Short mmCIF file of N, CA and C in Angstrom, two decimals:
data_model
loop_
_atom_site.label_atom_id
_atom_site.label_comp_id
_atom_site.label_asym_id
_atom_site.label_seq_id
_atom_site.Cartn_x
_atom_site.Cartn_y
_atom_site.Cartn_z
N ALA A 1 -3.62 -11.98 13.89
CA ALA A 1 -3.75 -10.53 13.87
C ALA A 1 -2.78 -9.91 12.85
N LEU A 2 -1.57 -10.44 12.79
CA LEU A 2 -0.60 -9.91 11.82
C LEU A 2 -1.05 -10.17 10.39
N ALA A 3 -1.64 -11.33 10.16
CA ALA A 3 -2.13 -11.65 8.81
C ALA A 3 -3.26 -10.70 8.42
N LEU A 4 -4.16 -10.43 9.34
CA LEU A 4 -5.27 -9.51 9.04
C LEU A 4 -4.79 -8.09 8.82
N ALA A 5 -3.80 -7.67 9.61
CA ALA A 5 -3.22 -6.34 9.41
C ALA A 5 -2.59 -6.24 8.03
N ASN A 6 -1.94 -7.30 7.60
CA ASN A 6 -1.32 -7.30 6.28
C ASN A 6 -2.37 -7.34 5.17
N THR A 7 -3.50 -8.01 5.43
CA THR A 7 -4.58 -8.02 4.45
C THR A 7 -5.05 -6.60 4.16
N GLY A 8 -5.26 -5.83 5.22
CA GLY A 8 -5.70 -4.44 5.04
C GLY A 8 -4.68 -3.59 4.32
N GLU A 9 -3.41 -3.77 4.67
CA GLU A 9 -2.36 -2.98 4.03
C GLU A 9 -2.24 -3.35 2.56
N ARG A 10 -2.24 -4.63 2.25
CA ARG A 10 -2.13 -5.06 0.86
C ARG A 10 -3.38 -4.69 0.06
N PHE A 11 -4.54 -4.70 0.70
CA PHE A 11 -5.77 -4.27 0.04
C PHE A 11 -5.61 -2.82 -0.42
N GLY A 12 -5.12 -1.97 0.47
CA GLY A 12 -4.90 -0.57 0.11
C GLY A 12 -3.87 -0.41 -0.99
N TYR A 13 -2.79 -1.16 -0.89
CA TYR A 13 -1.72 -1.07 -1.88
C TYR A 13 -2.21 -1.50 -3.25
N TYR A 14 -2.91 -2.62 -3.32
CA TYR A 14 -3.38 -3.10 -4.62
C TYR A 14 -4.57 -2.30 -5.14
N THR A 15 -5.31 -1.65 -4.25
CA THR A 15 -6.34 -0.72 -4.71
C THR A 15 -5.68 0.42 -5.47
N MET A 16 -4.61 0.95 -4.89
CA MET A 16 -3.88 2.04 -5.53
C MET A 16 -3.24 1.58 -6.83
N LEU A 17 -2.62 0.41 -6.82
CA LEU A 17 -1.96 -0.08 -8.04
C LEU A 17 -2.95 -0.35 -9.17
N ALA A 18 -4.16 -0.79 -8.81
CA ALA A 18 -5.16 -1.15 -9.83
C ALA A 18 -5.53 0.03 -10.72
N ILE A 19 -5.49 1.23 -10.17
CA ILE A 19 -5.95 2.39 -10.94
C ILE A 19 -4.86 3.41 -11.21
N PHE A 20 -3.66 3.17 -10.70
CA PHE A 20 -2.64 4.21 -10.72
C PHE A 20 -2.24 4.65 -12.12
N THR A 21 -1.97 3.71 -13.02
CA THR A 21 -1.55 4.11 -14.36
C THR A 21 -2.68 4.83 -15.11
N LEU A 22 -3.90 4.38 -14.89
CA LEU A 22 -5.05 5.07 -15.50
C LEU A 22 -5.18 6.49 -14.95
N PHE A 23 -4.94 6.62 -13.64
CA PHE A 23 -4.98 7.94 -13.00
C PHE A 23 -3.94 8.87 -13.60
N LEU A 24 -2.72 8.38 -13.78
CA LEU A 24 -1.66 9.22 -14.34
C LEU A 24 -2.02 9.72 -15.74
N GLN A 25 -2.61 8.85 -16.53
CA GLN A 25 -2.96 9.24 -17.90
C GLN A 25 -4.17 10.17 -17.92
N ALA A 26 -5.18 9.88 -17.11
CA ALA A 26 -6.40 10.69 -17.12
C ALA A 26 -6.18 12.05 -16.45
N LYS A 27 -5.53 12.06 -15.32
CA LYS A 27 -5.40 13.30 -14.54
C LYS A 27 -4.31 14.22 -15.10
N PHE A 28 -3.18 13.64 -15.48
CA PHE A 28 -2.04 14.46 -15.87
C PHE A 28 -1.68 14.37 -17.35
N GLY A 29 -2.33 13.50 -18.09
CA GLY A 29 -2.08 13.39 -19.52
C GLY A 29 -0.76 12.75 -19.88
N TYR A 30 -0.20 11.96 -18.99
CA TYR A 30 1.04 11.27 -19.31
C TYR A 30 0.80 10.23 -20.40
N THR A 31 1.81 10.01 -21.22
CA THR A 31 1.72 8.98 -22.25
C THR A 31 1.90 7.61 -21.58
N ALA A 32 1.65 6.57 -22.34
CA ALA A 32 1.83 5.21 -21.82
C ALA A 32 3.29 4.97 -21.43
N ALA A 33 4.21 5.48 -22.21
CA ALA A 33 5.64 5.30 -21.90
C ALA A 33 6.02 6.03 -20.61
N GLU A 34 5.55 7.27 -20.46
CA GLU A 34 5.85 8.03 -19.24
C GLU A 34 5.22 7.36 -18.02
N THR A 35 4.00 6.90 -18.19
CA THR A 35 3.30 6.21 -17.10
C THR A 35 4.06 4.96 -16.69
N SER A 36 4.52 4.20 -17.68
CA SER A 36 5.27 2.97 -17.38
C SER A 36 6.56 3.27 -16.64
N THR A 37 7.23 4.35 -17.00
CA THR A 37 8.46 4.74 -16.32
C THR A 37 8.19 5.11 -14.87
N ILE A 38 7.17 5.92 -14.64
CA ILE A 38 6.82 6.32 -13.27
C ILE A 38 6.44 5.09 -12.46
N PHE A 39 5.61 4.25 -13.03
CA PHE A 39 5.14 3.05 -12.35
C PHE A 39 6.32 2.12 -12.04
N GLY A 40 7.21 1.93 -12.99
CA GLY A 40 8.38 1.07 -12.79
C GLY A 40 9.31 1.60 -11.71
N CYS A 41 9.54 2.90 -11.71
CA CYS A 41 10.40 3.50 -10.67
C CYS A 41 9.78 3.34 -9.29
N PHE A 42 8.47 3.52 -9.22
CA PHE A 42 7.76 3.36 -7.95
C PHE A 42 7.89 1.91 -7.46
N LEU A 43 7.64 0.95 -8.33
CA LEU A 43 7.74 -0.46 -7.93
C LEU A 43 9.17 -0.82 -7.53
N ALA A 44 10.14 -0.29 -8.23
CA ALA A 44 11.54 -0.55 -7.86
C ALA A 44 11.81 -0.04 -6.44
N ALA A 45 11.31 1.15 -6.12
CA ALA A 45 11.49 1.70 -4.78
C ALA A 45 10.78 0.84 -3.74
N VAL A 46 9.57 0.38 -4.06
CA VAL A 46 8.80 -0.45 -3.13
C VAL A 46 9.55 -1.74 -2.81
N TYR A 47 10.26 -2.29 -3.77
CA TYR A 47 10.97 -3.54 -3.54
C TYR A 47 12.40 -3.35 -3.03
N PHE A 48 12.95 -2.14 -3.16
CA PHE A 48 14.31 -1.89 -2.71
C PHE A 48 14.36 -1.31 -1.29
N ILE A 49 13.43 -0.44 -0.96
CA ILE A 49 13.46 0.27 0.32
C ILE A 49 13.29 -0.66 1.53
N PRO A 50 12.62 -1.82 1.45
CA PRO A 50 12.59 -2.69 2.63
C PRO A 50 13.97 -3.07 3.17
N PHE A 51 14.99 -3.00 2.34
CA PHE A 51 16.36 -3.23 2.83
C PHE A 51 16.68 -2.25 3.96
N PHE A 52 16.35 -0.97 3.74
CA PHE A 52 16.60 0.04 4.75
C PHE A 52 15.62 -0.09 5.92
N GLY A 53 14.40 -0.53 5.61
CA GLY A 53 13.43 -0.78 6.68
C GLY A 53 13.93 -1.85 7.64
N GLY A 54 14.59 -2.86 7.11
CA GLY A 54 15.15 -3.91 7.96
C GLY A 54 16.29 -3.39 8.83
N ILE A 55 17.12 -2.54 8.26
CA ILE A 55 18.22 -1.96 9.04
C ILE A 55 17.66 -1.12 10.18
N LEU A 56 16.65 -0.31 9.89
CA LEU A 56 16.03 0.52 10.93
C LEU A 56 15.34 -0.34 11.98
N ALA A 57 14.72 -1.43 11.56
CA ALA A 57 14.05 -2.32 12.51
C ALA A 57 15.05 -2.99 13.44
N ASP A 58 16.22 -3.33 12.93
CA ASP A 58 17.25 -3.92 13.79
C ASP A 58 17.66 -2.95 14.89
N LYS A 59 17.61 -1.67 14.58
CA LYS A 59 18.03 -0.66 15.55
C LYS A 59 16.88 -0.22 16.48
N PHE A 60 15.66 -0.06 15.93
CA PHE A 60 14.57 0.53 16.70
C PHE A 60 13.45 -0.44 17.06
N GLY A 61 13.41 -1.61 16.45
CA GLY A 61 12.38 -2.59 16.75
C GLY A 61 11.41 -2.78 15.60
N TYR A 62 11.00 -4.02 15.42
CA TYR A 62 10.13 -4.36 14.30
C TYR A 62 8.74 -3.75 14.45
N GLY A 63 8.18 -3.83 15.64
CA GLY A 63 6.84 -3.30 15.87
C GLY A 63 6.76 -1.81 15.61
N LYS A 64 7.77 -1.07 16.04
CA LYS A 64 7.79 0.38 15.81
C LYS A 64 7.86 0.70 14.32
N MET A 65 8.66 -0.05 13.59
CA MET A 65 8.80 0.22 12.16
C MET A 65 7.53 -0.15 11.40
N VAL A 66 6.87 -1.22 11.82
CA VAL A 66 5.61 -1.60 11.18
C VAL A 66 4.57 -0.50 11.40
N THR A 67 4.47 -0.02 12.63
CA THR A 67 3.52 1.05 12.93
C THR A 67 3.87 2.33 12.18
N MET A 68 5.15 2.68 12.17
CA MET A 68 5.57 3.88 11.44
C MET A 68 5.29 3.72 9.95
N GLY A 69 5.49 2.52 9.42
CA GLY A 69 5.23 2.27 8.00
C GLY A 69 3.77 2.50 7.65
N ILE A 70 2.86 2.03 8.50
CA ILE A 70 1.43 2.25 8.24
C ILE A 70 1.10 3.73 8.25
N VAL A 71 1.65 4.46 9.20
CA VAL A 71 1.37 5.90 9.29
C VAL A 71 1.91 6.63 8.06
N VAL A 72 3.13 6.30 7.64
CA VAL A 72 3.73 6.96 6.48
C VAL A 72 2.94 6.63 5.21
N MET A 73 2.55 5.36 5.06
CA MET A 73 1.73 4.99 3.90
C MET A 73 0.39 5.71 3.92
N PHE A 74 -0.21 5.83 5.10
CA PHE A 74 -1.49 6.52 5.21
C PHE A 74 -1.37 7.96 4.71
N ILE A 75 -0.31 8.64 5.10
CA ILE A 75 -0.11 10.02 4.65
C ILE A 75 0.02 10.05 3.12
N GLY A 76 0.75 9.09 2.56
CA GLY A 76 0.89 9.01 1.11
C GLY A 76 -0.44 8.79 0.40
N TYR A 77 -1.23 7.85 0.89
CA TYR A 77 -2.54 7.60 0.29
C TYR A 77 -3.46 8.80 0.47
N ALA A 78 -3.35 9.47 1.62
CA ALA A 78 -4.18 10.65 1.86
C ALA A 78 -3.84 11.75 0.86
N LEU A 79 -2.57 11.92 0.54
CA LEU A 79 -2.18 12.91 -0.47
C LEU A 79 -2.77 12.56 -1.83
N LEU A 80 -2.81 11.28 -2.16
CA LEU A 80 -3.43 10.87 -3.43
C LEU A 80 -4.94 11.06 -3.40
N ALA A 81 -5.54 10.99 -2.23
CA ALA A 81 -7.00 11.09 -2.12
C ALA A 81 -7.50 12.52 -2.21
N ILE A 82 -6.61 13.49 -2.11
CA ILE A 82 -7.01 14.91 -2.15
C ILE A 82 -7.06 15.37 -3.61
N PRO A 83 -8.23 15.80 -4.08
CA PRO A 83 -8.31 16.34 -5.45
C PRO A 83 -7.50 17.64 -5.55
N THR A 84 -6.71 17.75 -6.61
CA THR A 84 -5.84 18.92 -6.79
C THR A 84 -5.86 19.38 -8.23
N SER A 85 -5.26 20.54 -8.43
CA SER A 85 -5.05 21.01 -9.79
C SER A 85 -3.86 20.26 -10.37
N ASP A 86 -3.64 20.40 -11.65
CA ASP A 86 -2.57 19.65 -12.31
C ASP A 86 -1.19 19.97 -11.75
N ASN A 87 -0.88 21.26 -11.55
CA ASN A 87 0.46 21.64 -11.11
C ASN A 87 0.76 21.16 -9.70
N SER A 88 -0.09 21.50 -8.75
CA SER A 88 0.15 21.05 -7.38
C SER A 88 -0.10 19.55 -7.27
N GLY A 89 -0.96 19.02 -8.11
CA GLY A 89 -1.26 17.60 -8.08
C GLY A 89 -0.06 16.74 -8.41
N LYS A 90 0.77 17.17 -9.35
CA LYS A 90 1.96 16.40 -9.70
C LYS A 90 2.94 16.35 -8.53
N ILE A 91 3.12 17.47 -7.88
CA ILE A 91 4.03 17.51 -6.73
C ILE A 91 3.51 16.60 -5.62
N MET A 92 2.21 16.70 -5.34
CA MET A 92 1.62 15.85 -4.30
C MET A 92 1.69 14.38 -4.69
N MET A 93 1.47 14.10 -5.96
CA MET A 93 1.47 12.71 -6.41
C MET A 93 2.86 12.09 -6.26
N PHE A 94 3.90 12.79 -6.68
CA PHE A 94 5.25 12.25 -6.54
C PHE A 94 5.66 12.15 -5.07
N GLY A 95 5.25 13.13 -4.27
CA GLY A 95 5.49 13.04 -2.83
C GLY A 95 4.77 11.86 -2.21
N ALA A 96 3.54 11.64 -2.65
CA ALA A 96 2.76 10.50 -2.15
C ALA A 96 3.43 9.19 -2.51
N LEU A 97 3.93 9.08 -3.73
CA LEU A 97 4.62 7.85 -4.14
C LEU A 97 5.86 7.60 -3.28
N ALA A 98 6.60 8.65 -2.99
CA ALA A 98 7.79 8.50 -2.14
C ALA A 98 7.38 8.03 -0.74
N LEU A 99 6.33 8.61 -0.21
CA LEU A 99 5.87 8.22 1.13
C LEU A 99 5.35 6.78 1.15
N ILE A 100 4.60 6.41 0.13
CA ILE A 100 4.06 5.05 0.07
C ILE A 100 5.21 4.04 -0.05
N ALA A 101 6.19 4.34 -0.88
CA ALA A 101 7.34 3.44 -1.02
C ALA A 101 8.11 3.32 0.29
N CYS A 102 8.33 4.44 0.97
CA CYS A 102 9.05 4.41 2.26
C CYS A 102 8.23 3.68 3.31
N GLY A 103 6.94 3.95 3.36
CA GLY A 103 6.08 3.27 4.33
C GLY A 103 6.03 1.77 4.09
N THR A 104 5.95 1.38 2.83
CA THR A 104 5.95 -0.04 2.49
C THR A 104 7.29 -0.66 2.88
N GLY A 105 8.36 0.09 2.70
CA GLY A 105 9.68 -0.40 3.09
C GLY A 105 9.81 -0.65 4.58
N LEU A 106 9.15 0.17 5.36
CA LEU A 106 9.17 -0.04 6.81
C LEU A 106 8.23 -1.17 7.24
N PHE A 107 7.15 -1.33 6.53
CA PHE A 107 6.10 -2.26 6.92
C PHE A 107 6.34 -3.68 6.42
N LYS A 108 6.56 -3.80 5.14
CA LYS A 108 6.47 -5.08 4.43
C LYS A 108 7.36 -6.18 5.02
N GLY A 109 8.63 -6.01 4.99
CA GLY A 109 9.55 -7.05 5.46
C GLY A 109 9.51 -7.24 6.96
N ASN A 110 9.29 -6.17 7.70
CA ASN A 110 9.32 -6.25 9.15
C ASN A 110 8.12 -7.00 9.72
N LEU A 111 6.98 -6.89 9.07
CA LEU A 111 5.82 -7.65 9.53
C LEU A 111 6.07 -9.14 9.36
N GLN A 112 6.72 -9.50 8.28
CA GLN A 112 7.03 -10.91 8.04
C GLN A 112 7.99 -11.45 9.11
N VAL A 113 8.94 -10.62 9.51
CA VAL A 113 9.86 -11.03 10.57
C VAL A 113 9.10 -11.24 11.88
N MET A 114 8.12 -10.37 12.14
CA MET A 114 7.32 -10.51 13.35
C MET A 114 6.56 -11.84 13.35
N VAL A 115 6.04 -12.23 12.19
CA VAL A 115 5.35 -13.52 12.08
C VAL A 115 6.35 -14.64 12.38
N GLY A 116 7.51 -14.59 11.78
CA GLY A 116 8.51 -15.63 12.03
C GLY A 116 8.94 -15.70 13.48
N ASN A 117 9.07 -14.54 14.13
CA ASN A 117 9.49 -14.50 15.52
C ASN A 117 8.47 -15.14 16.47
N LEU A 118 7.21 -15.18 16.06
CA LEU A 118 6.19 -15.81 16.89
C LEU A 118 6.46 -17.31 17.07
N TYR A 119 7.23 -17.88 16.17
CA TYR A 119 7.45 -19.33 16.16
C TYR A 119 8.90 -19.70 16.46
N ASP A 120 9.61 -18.81 17.16
CA ASP A 120 11.00 -19.10 17.51
C ASP A 120 11.12 -20.17 18.59
N ALA A 121 10.15 -20.24 19.48
CA ALA A 121 10.21 -21.23 20.56
C ALA A 121 10.14 -22.63 19.95
N PRO A 122 10.94 -23.56 20.46
CA PRO A 122 10.98 -24.91 19.88
C PRO A 122 9.63 -25.61 19.82
N GLU A 123 8.77 -25.36 20.79
CA GLU A 123 7.47 -26.03 20.79
C GLU A 123 6.53 -25.51 19.70
N TYR A 124 6.82 -24.33 19.14
CA TYR A 124 5.97 -23.75 18.09
C TYR A 124 6.62 -23.78 16.72
N SER A 125 7.89 -24.11 16.63
CA SER A 125 8.62 -24.01 15.36
C SER A 125 8.03 -24.89 14.26
N SER A 126 7.39 -25.98 14.62
CA SER A 126 6.81 -26.85 13.60
C SER A 126 5.59 -26.21 12.93
N LYS A 127 5.06 -25.17 13.51
CA LYS A 127 3.87 -24.51 12.97
C LYS A 127 4.22 -23.28 12.12
N ARG A 128 5.49 -22.98 11.98
CA ARG A 128 5.94 -21.79 11.24
C ARG A 128 5.48 -21.81 9.78
N ASP A 129 5.62 -22.93 9.10
CA ASP A 129 5.20 -23.01 7.69
C ASP A 129 3.71 -22.78 7.54
N THR A 130 2.93 -23.34 8.45
CA THR A 130 1.48 -23.14 8.42
C THR A 130 1.15 -21.67 8.63
N ALA A 131 1.85 -21.04 9.56
CA ALA A 131 1.60 -19.62 9.84
C ALA A 131 1.89 -18.76 8.61
N PHE A 132 3.00 -19.03 7.93
CA PHE A 132 3.32 -18.25 6.75
C PHE A 132 2.34 -18.53 5.60
N SER A 133 1.82 -19.74 5.52
CA SER A 133 0.80 -20.03 4.51
C SER A 133 -0.45 -19.20 4.75
N ILE A 134 -0.87 -19.12 5.99
CA ILE A 134 -2.03 -18.29 6.34
C ILE A 134 -1.73 -16.83 6.08
N PHE A 135 -0.54 -16.40 6.44
CA PHE A 135 -0.12 -15.01 6.25
C PHE A 135 -0.17 -14.62 4.76
N TYR A 136 0.38 -15.47 3.91
CA TYR A 136 0.39 -15.14 2.48
C TYR A 136 -0.98 -15.31 1.84
N MET A 137 -1.79 -16.19 2.37
CA MET A 137 -3.17 -16.30 1.89
C MET A 137 -3.93 -15.00 2.19
N ALA A 138 -3.65 -14.42 3.35
CA ALA A 138 -4.30 -13.16 3.71
C ALA A 138 -3.90 -12.04 2.74
N ILE A 139 -2.64 -12.04 2.32
CA ILE A 139 -2.19 -11.06 1.32
C ILE A 139 -2.99 -11.21 0.04
N ASN A 140 -3.14 -12.44 -0.40
CA ASN A 140 -3.85 -12.70 -1.65
C ASN A 140 -5.33 -12.35 -1.56
N ILE A 141 -5.92 -12.51 -0.40
CA ILE A 141 -7.32 -12.11 -0.22
C ILE A 141 -7.45 -10.61 -0.38
N GLY A 142 -6.53 -9.85 0.23
CA GLY A 142 -6.55 -8.40 0.08
C GLY A 142 -6.36 -7.98 -1.37
N ALA A 143 -5.44 -8.65 -2.05
CA ALA A 143 -5.17 -8.33 -3.45
C ALA A 143 -6.32 -8.73 -4.37
N LEU A 144 -7.04 -9.77 -4.01
CA LEU A 144 -8.15 -10.26 -4.84
C LEU A 144 -9.27 -9.24 -4.96
N PHE A 145 -9.63 -8.62 -3.85
CA PHE A 145 -10.79 -7.73 -3.84
C PHE A 145 -10.45 -6.27 -4.16
N ALA A 146 -9.20 -5.90 -4.11
CA ALA A 146 -8.80 -4.50 -4.29
C ALA A 146 -9.19 -3.90 -5.65
N PRO A 147 -8.87 -4.54 -6.77
CA PRO A 147 -9.23 -3.91 -8.05
C PRO A 147 -10.73 -3.71 -8.22
N SER A 148 -11.53 -4.68 -7.82
CA SER A 148 -12.98 -4.54 -7.93
C SER A 148 -13.50 -3.41 -7.06
N CYS A 149 -12.93 -3.30 -5.88
CA CYS A 149 -13.34 -2.23 -4.97
C CYS A 149 -12.97 -0.86 -5.55
N ALA A 150 -11.78 -0.75 -6.13
CA ALA A 150 -11.35 0.52 -6.71
C ALA A 150 -12.30 0.96 -7.82
N VAL A 151 -12.63 0.04 -8.70
CA VAL A 151 -13.53 0.35 -9.80
C VAL A 151 -14.94 0.63 -9.27
N GLY A 152 -15.38 -0.15 -8.29
CA GLY A 152 -16.71 0.04 -7.72
C GLY A 152 -16.88 1.40 -7.06
N ILE A 153 -15.90 1.83 -6.30
CA ILE A 153 -16.01 3.13 -5.62
C ILE A 153 -15.92 4.27 -6.63
N MET A 154 -15.13 4.08 -7.68
CA MET A 154 -15.07 5.10 -8.72
C MET A 154 -16.40 5.21 -9.44
N ASN A 155 -17.00 4.09 -9.78
CA ASN A 155 -18.30 4.11 -10.44
C ASN A 155 -19.36 4.74 -9.55
N TYR A 156 -19.33 4.41 -8.26
CA TYR A 156 -20.28 5.00 -7.31
C TYR A 156 -20.11 6.52 -7.27
N ALA A 157 -18.87 6.99 -7.18
CA ALA A 157 -18.62 8.43 -7.11
C ALA A 157 -19.10 9.13 -8.38
N GLN A 158 -18.93 8.50 -9.53
CA GLN A 158 -19.34 9.11 -10.78
C GLN A 158 -20.85 9.12 -10.94
N LYS A 159 -21.49 7.99 -10.67
CA LYS A 159 -22.92 7.85 -10.93
C LYS A 159 -23.80 8.41 -9.83
N SER A 160 -23.44 8.17 -8.58
CA SER A 160 -24.30 8.58 -7.48
C SER A 160 -23.98 9.98 -6.96
N LEU A 161 -22.73 10.38 -7.03
CA LEU A 161 -22.33 11.67 -6.49
C LEU A 161 -22.07 12.72 -7.57
N GLY A 162 -22.07 12.30 -8.83
CA GLY A 162 -21.84 13.23 -9.93
C GLY A 162 -20.41 13.73 -10.02
N ILE A 163 -19.47 12.95 -9.54
CA ILE A 163 -18.05 13.32 -9.57
C ILE A 163 -17.49 12.99 -10.94
N SER A 164 -16.59 13.84 -11.43
CA SER A 164 -15.97 13.58 -12.73
C SER A 164 -15.09 12.34 -12.67
N VAL A 165 -14.78 11.80 -13.83
CA VAL A 165 -13.94 10.60 -13.90
C VAL A 165 -12.58 10.88 -13.25
N ASN A 166 -11.97 12.02 -13.58
CA ASN A 166 -10.65 12.34 -13.03
C ASN A 166 -10.69 12.46 -11.51
N ASP A 167 -11.74 13.05 -10.96
CA ASP A 167 -11.81 13.21 -9.51
C ASP A 167 -12.26 11.93 -8.81
N SER A 168 -12.90 11.02 -9.53
CA SER A 168 -13.33 9.77 -8.90
C SER A 168 -12.16 8.89 -8.49
N TYR A 169 -11.01 9.07 -9.13
CA TYR A 169 -9.82 8.31 -8.72
C TYR A 169 -9.47 8.60 -7.26
N HIS A 170 -9.69 9.82 -6.84
CA HIS A 170 -9.34 10.20 -5.47
C HIS A 170 -10.19 9.44 -4.45
N PHE A 171 -11.41 9.09 -4.82
CA PHE A 171 -12.25 8.29 -3.93
C PHE A 171 -11.65 6.89 -3.73
N ALA A 172 -11.14 6.31 -4.80
CA ALA A 172 -10.51 4.99 -4.68
C ALA A 172 -9.26 5.07 -3.82
N PHE A 173 -8.48 6.13 -3.95
CA PHE A 173 -7.31 6.29 -3.09
C PHE A 173 -7.75 6.46 -1.64
N GLY A 174 -8.91 7.06 -1.43
CA GLY A 174 -9.47 7.17 -0.08
C GLY A 174 -9.77 5.81 0.53
N VAL A 175 -10.18 4.85 -0.30
CA VAL A 175 -10.41 3.48 0.18
C VAL A 175 -9.11 2.89 0.71
N ALA A 176 -8.01 3.20 0.05
CA ALA A 176 -6.71 2.72 0.53
C ALA A 176 -6.43 3.29 1.92
N CYS A 177 -6.80 4.54 2.15
CA CYS A 177 -6.63 5.15 3.48
C CYS A 177 -7.44 4.40 4.53
N VAL A 178 -8.67 4.10 4.19
CA VAL A 178 -9.55 3.38 5.13
C VAL A 178 -8.98 2.01 5.45
N SER A 179 -8.46 1.32 4.45
CA SER A 179 -7.91 -0.02 4.70
C SER A 179 -6.70 0.04 5.63
N LEU A 180 -5.92 1.12 5.56
CA LEU A 180 -4.80 1.25 6.47
C LEU A 180 -5.26 1.57 7.88
N ILE A 181 -6.35 2.30 8.01
CA ILE A 181 -6.90 2.55 9.35
C ILE A 181 -7.34 1.22 9.97
N VAL A 182 -7.97 0.38 9.18
CA VAL A 182 -8.38 -0.94 9.66
C VAL A 182 -7.15 -1.75 10.07
N SER A 183 -6.09 -1.70 9.26
CA SER A 183 -4.85 -2.41 9.61
C SER A 183 -4.28 -1.90 10.91
N MET A 184 -4.31 -0.60 11.11
CA MET A 184 -3.77 -0.02 12.34
C MET A 184 -4.59 -0.47 13.55
N ILE A 185 -5.89 -0.52 13.39
CA ILE A 185 -6.76 -0.96 14.49
C ILE A 185 -6.45 -2.41 14.85
N ILE A 186 -6.26 -3.24 13.82
CA ILE A 186 -5.94 -4.65 14.06
C ILE A 186 -4.59 -4.76 14.76
#
């Protein structure tokens, strides 16, 4: 169940990453250098904030932080999924990035600890490596299909619904929201 929940979360994350730099350039007119800076800062936050997520999990519990992380990420993806004007859109976009990074920080490392804790009993400890192999395979499955899904939903929105290219990005961000709902259900 933890592996499947992570598949959904990573699917949403990689759906967003697959189109994010293109979105920044198309929607807001950022240059490649500006886009790279924003993208790099976001990724740095995504990889640094789990440190604080672990500290909070030690105090409040891993399960609570994982659940809170999914909710916070969902709000971030939902903000990206809302079509906006350029001025309010930039504020929402940066707020969404902060929420996604914080949510990932609460979710990412703590879910892995939960997987490890399942195998603390001596009779199950020999299966820990197998469990983590399955867990990481699930991540890769989510990452494998995410870019194709992002492009597919954007093409569908443009061709079937008559949505502009700039607004079709929001449909792909909506897919990330749906994947987090699936993760929460799991």
